[in-house]
Amino acid sequence: MYNEIVAKHFMEPVNVGELESPDETVRIGNAVCGDTIIMHLALQEGRITDVKYRAYGCAVSIATASIASEFFMGKELKELSALDNAELAALLGDLEPNQKHCIDIMLELREQVCATVQGVGG
């Protein structure tokens, strides 16, 4: 079963697509399960001003990309970097054991986005 947060973001995902001229693109993937997320970022003065993504994989990984994109929008690198891993994991709600790999996806997205933003606008 899916929790309410995951179900909402899977059935009604936000920020799906691609930016025409992204400042940066982050790609993460899990070779074991095949989940792949490609996230496009627009940046201004170290702040994420727009996010679009394409996600391929299980329902929870697709929802994770939607949740992350919504949460990352408008954030500065400092804000994202300062967040505790547990705070990010909590955005996904309660997950079943076979869904917990999506916590790693959320954390890797944050890590890659922060590294990208650091290189561009930080």
CSV table of C-alpha atoms in Angstrom, one decimal:
chain,number,residue,atom,x,y,z
A,1,MET,CA,0.0,0.0,0.0
A,2,TYR,CA,1.0,3.6,-0.5
A,3,ASN,CA,0.7,6.3,2.1
A,4,GLU,CA,-1.4,9.3,1.4
A,5,ILE,CA,1.6,11.5,0.5
A,6,VAL,CA,3.0,9.0,-2.0
A,7,ALA,CA,-0.4,8.3,-3.5
A,8,LYS,CA,-1.1,12.0,-4.1
A,9,HIS,CA,2.2,12.7,-5.7
A,10,PHE,CA,2.0,9.6,-7.9
A,11,MET,CA,-1.5,10.2,-9.1
A,12,GLU,CA,-1.1,14.0,-9.4
A,13,PRO,CA,2.6,14.7,-9.8
A,14,VAL,CA,3.9,18.2,-9.9
A,15,ASN,CA,6.7,19.7,-12.0
A,16,VAL,CA,6.9,16.9,-14.6
A,17,GLY,CA,8.7,17.7,-17.8
A,18,GLU,CA,11.9,19.4,-18.9
A,19,LEU,CA,13.1,23.0,-18.8
A,20,GLU,CA,13.9,24.4,-22.2
A,21,SER,CA,17.2,25.9,-21.1
A,22,PRO,CA,18.1,24.5,-17.7
A,23,ASP,CA,21.1,25.9,-15.9
A,24,GLU,CA,22.0,22.4,-14.7
A,25,THR,CA,20.7,18.8,-15.0
A,26,VAL,CA,21.1,16.1,-12.4
A,27,ARG,CA,20.7,12.5,-13.2
A,28,ILE,CA,20.5,9.7,-10.6
A,29,GLY,CA,19.8,6.1,-11.0
A,30,ASN,CA,19.7,2.8,-9.2
A,31,ALA,CA,21.2,0.0,-11.2
A,32,VAL,CA,19.5,-2.7,-9.0
A,33,CYS,CA,15.9,-1.6,-9.3
A,34,GLY,CA,16.1,0.6,-12.4
A,35,ASP,CA,14.7,3.8,-10.9
A,36,THR,CA,16.0,6.8,-12.8
A,37,ILE,CA,15.3,10.5,-12.2
A,38,ILE,CA,16.5,13.3,-14.4
A,39,MET,CA,16.0,16.7,-12.8
A,40,HIS,CA,16.4,20.0,-14.6
A,41,LEU,CA,17.2,23.1,-12.6
A,42,ALA,CA,16.9,26.8,-13.2
A,43,LEU,CA,19.1,28.8,-10.8
A,44,GLN,CA,19.5,32.4,-9.8
A,45,GLU,CA,22.0,33.6,-7.2
A,46,GLY,CA,22.3,30.2,-5.6
A,47,ARG,CA,18.5,29.7,-5.4
A,48,ILE,CA,16.5,27.1,-7.3
A,49,THR,CA,13.9,29.1,-9.2
A,50,ASP,CA,12.4,26.3,-11.3
A,51,VAL,CA,12.5,22.5,-11.3
A,52,LYS,CA,11.3,20.0,-13.8
A,53,TYR,CA,12.0,16.3,-13.9
A,54,ARG,CA,11.4,13.0,-15.7
A,55,ALA,CA,11.1,9.9,-13.5
A,56,TYR,CA,11.1,6.3,-14.4
A,57,GLY,CA,10.6,3.4,-12.0
A,58,CYS,CA,8.2,2.3,-9.3
A,59,ALA,CA,5.3,4.5,-8.1
A,60,VAL,CA,7.2,5.5,-4.9
A,61,SER,CA,10.3,6.7,-6.8
A,62,ILE,CA,8.1,8.7,-9.2
A,63,ALA,CA,6.3,10.2,-6.2
A,64,THR,CA,9.7,10.9,-4.6
A,65,ALA,CA,10.8,13.0,-7.6
A,66,SER,CA,7.5,15.0,-7.4
A,67,ILE,CA,7.9,15.5,-3.7
A,68,ALA,CA,11.6,16.5,-4.0
A,69,SER,CA,10.8,18.9,-6.9
A,70,GLU,CA,8.1,20.7,-4.9
A,71,PHE,CA,10.3,20.9,-1.8
A,72,PHE,CA,13.4,22.1,-3.6
A,73,MET,CA,11.6,24.9,-5.5
A,74,GLY,CA,12.7,28.3,-4.2
A,75,LYS,CA,15.3,26.8,-1.8
A,76,GLU,CA,18.8,28.0,-1.4
A,77,LEU,CA,21.8,25.6,-1.3
A,78,LYS,CA,22.4,26.5,2.4
A,79,GLU,CA,18.8,25.5,3.3
A,80,LEU,CA,19.0,22.1,1.5
A,81,SER,CA,22.5,21.3,2.8
A,82,ALA,CA,21.5,22.1,6.4
A,83,LEU,CA,18.5,19.8,6.4
A,84,ASP,CA,18.9,16.6,8.5
A,85,ASN,CA,18.5,13.4,6.5
A,86,ALA,CA,15.5,12.5,8.8
A,87,GLU,CA,13.8,15.7,7.8
A,88,LEU,CA,14.0,14.9,4.1
A,89,ALA,CA,12.9,11.3,4.7
A,90,ALA,CA,9.9,12.5,6.6
A,91,LEU,CA,8.7,14.3,3.5
A,92,LEU,CA,7.9,10.8,2.1
A,93,GLY,CA,5.7,9.8,5.0
A,94,ASP,CA,5.7,6.2,6.4
A,95,LEU,CA,7.1,3.8,3.9
A,96,GLU,CA,6.8,0.0,3.8
A,97,PRO,CA,10.1,-1.9,3.9
A,98,ASN,CA,10.2,-2.5,0.2
A,99,GLN,CA,9.7,1.3,-0.4
A,100,LYS,CA,12.5,2.6,1.8
A,101,HIS,CA,15.0,2.7,-1.1
A,102,CYS,CA,13.2,5.9,-2.0
A,103,ILE,CA,14.6,7.6,1.1
A,104,ASP,CA,18.0,7.0,-0.5
A,105,ILE,CA,16.7,8.5,-3.8
A,106,MET,CA,15.5,11.6,-1.9
A,107,LEU,CA,18.9,11.9,-0.2
A,108,GLU,CA,20.9,11.4,-3.4
A,109,LEU,CA,18.7,14.0,-5.2
A,110,ARG,CA,19.5,16.5,-2.5
A,111,GLU,CA,23.2,15.6,-2.6
A,112,GLN,CA,23.4,16.0,-6.4
A,113,VAL,CA,21.4,19.1,-6.5
A,114,CYS,CA,23.4,20.8,-3.8
A,115,ALA,CA,26.7,19.8,-5.5
A,116,THR,CA,25.3,21.2,-8.8
A,117,VAL,CA,24.1,24.4,-7.3
A,118,GLN,CA,27.4,24.8,-5.4
A,119,GLY,CA,29.2,24.6,-8.7
A,120,VAL,CA,27.0,27.0,-10.5
A,121,GLY,CA,25.7,29.6,-8.1
A,122,GLY,CA,27.2,28.9,-4.7
